[in-house]
């Protein structure tokens, strides 16, 4: 079973990877999806299930990082709803 610190570190890494998308719609979708998946981990009480959810989230993080890089390479225009930097 992963420790609380390991789960929080994975959560922070997942949010960081989700925020790396240059496309607003993808970025908001993956931030929302990350929060929802970690809320499911937080609500789970079975240690075996927590371990399985943690492993799934770790695999998703690898996919998310690769997808964010590709999205940054082919980023489009900024939308009107996005904040100006």
C-alpha positions as semicolon CSV with decimal commas, in nm:
position;residue;x (nm);y (nm);z (nm)
1;X;0,000;0,000;0,000
2;X;0,141;0,341;-0,092
3;X;0,202;0,593;0,182
4;X;0,010;0,917;0,217
5;X;0,320;1,110;0,108
6;X;0,355;0,896;-0,205
7;X;-0,010;0,953;-0,298
8;X;0,022;1,328;-0,244
9;X;0,342;1,340;-0,451
10;X;0,169;1,152;-0,733
11;X;-0,129;1,390;-0,709
12;X;0,098;1,695;-0,732
13;X;0,286;1,546;-1,028
14;X;-0,038;1,461;-1,204
15;X;-0,175;1,813;-1,157
16;X;0,154;1,961;-1,279
17;X;0,142;1,741;-1,591
18;X;-0,222;1,829;-1,652
19;X;-0,147;2,201;-1,627
20;X;0,132;2,162;-1,887
21;X;-0,118;2,129;-2,173
22;X;-0,122;2,435;-2,394
23;X;-0,479;2,371;-2,509
24;X;-0,735;2,514;-2,266
25;X;-0,994;2,239;-2,314
26;X;-0,744;1,956;-2,268
27;X;-0,586;2,129;-1,969
28;X;-0,915;2,183;-1,787
29;X;-1,036;1,831;-1,868
30;X;-0,723;1,662;-1,733
31;X;-0,712;1,878;-1,419
32;X;-1,075;1,786;-1,348
33;X;-1,011;1,418;-1,425
34;X;-0,704;1,411;-1,198
35;X;-0,896;1,564;-0,908
36;X;-1,181;1,318;-0,954
37;X;-0,953;1,014;-0,967
38;X;-0,768;1,116;-0,652
39;X;-1,094;1,183;-0,472
40;X;-1,181;0,822;-0,548
41;X;-0,850;0,714;-0,394
42;X;-0,919;0,932;-0,090
43;X;-1,263;0,779;-0,039
44;X;-1,140;0,420;-0,068
45;X;-1,086;0,224;0,254
46;X;-0,962;-0,112;0,119
47;X;-0,579;-0,107;0,114
48;X;-0,559;-0,343;-0,183
49;X;-0,795;-0,124;-0,384
50;X;-0,597;0,188;-0,288
51;X;-0,283;0,020;-0,418
52;X;-0,454;-0,070;-0,745
53;X;-0,589;0,284;-0,789
54;X;-0,244;0,424;-0,712
55;X;-0,084;0,199;-0,976
56;X;-0,347;0,309;-1,230
57;X;-0,281;0,675;-1,149
58;X;0,094;0,623;-1,190
59;X;0,039;0,469;-1,536
60;X;-0,195;0,755;-1,628
61;X;0,071;1,006;-1,522
62;X;0,316;0,863;-1,776
63;X;0,056;0,889;-2,051
64;X;-0,040;1,239;-1,939
65;X;0,321;1,360;-1,953
66;X;0,371;1,226;-2,306
67;X;0,042;1,374;-2,422
68;X;0,126;1,714;-2,273
69;X;0,454;1,725;-2,465
70;X;0,279;1,645;-2,792
71;X;0,011;1,905;-2,717
72;X;0,277;2,169;-2,651
73;X;0,440;2,092;-2,985
74;X;0,114;2,146;-3,173
75;X;-0,050;2,410;-2,953
76;X;-0,307;2,635;-3,115
77;X;-0,443;2,982;-3,057
78;X;-0,538;3,108;-2,715
79;X;-0,911;3,113;-2,643
80;X;-1,100;3,415;-2,516
81;X;-1,171;3,240;-2,183
82;X;-0,802;3,189;-2,105
83;X;-0,616;3,425;-1,877
84;X;-0,355;3,650;-2,035
85;X;-0,001;3,607;-1,907
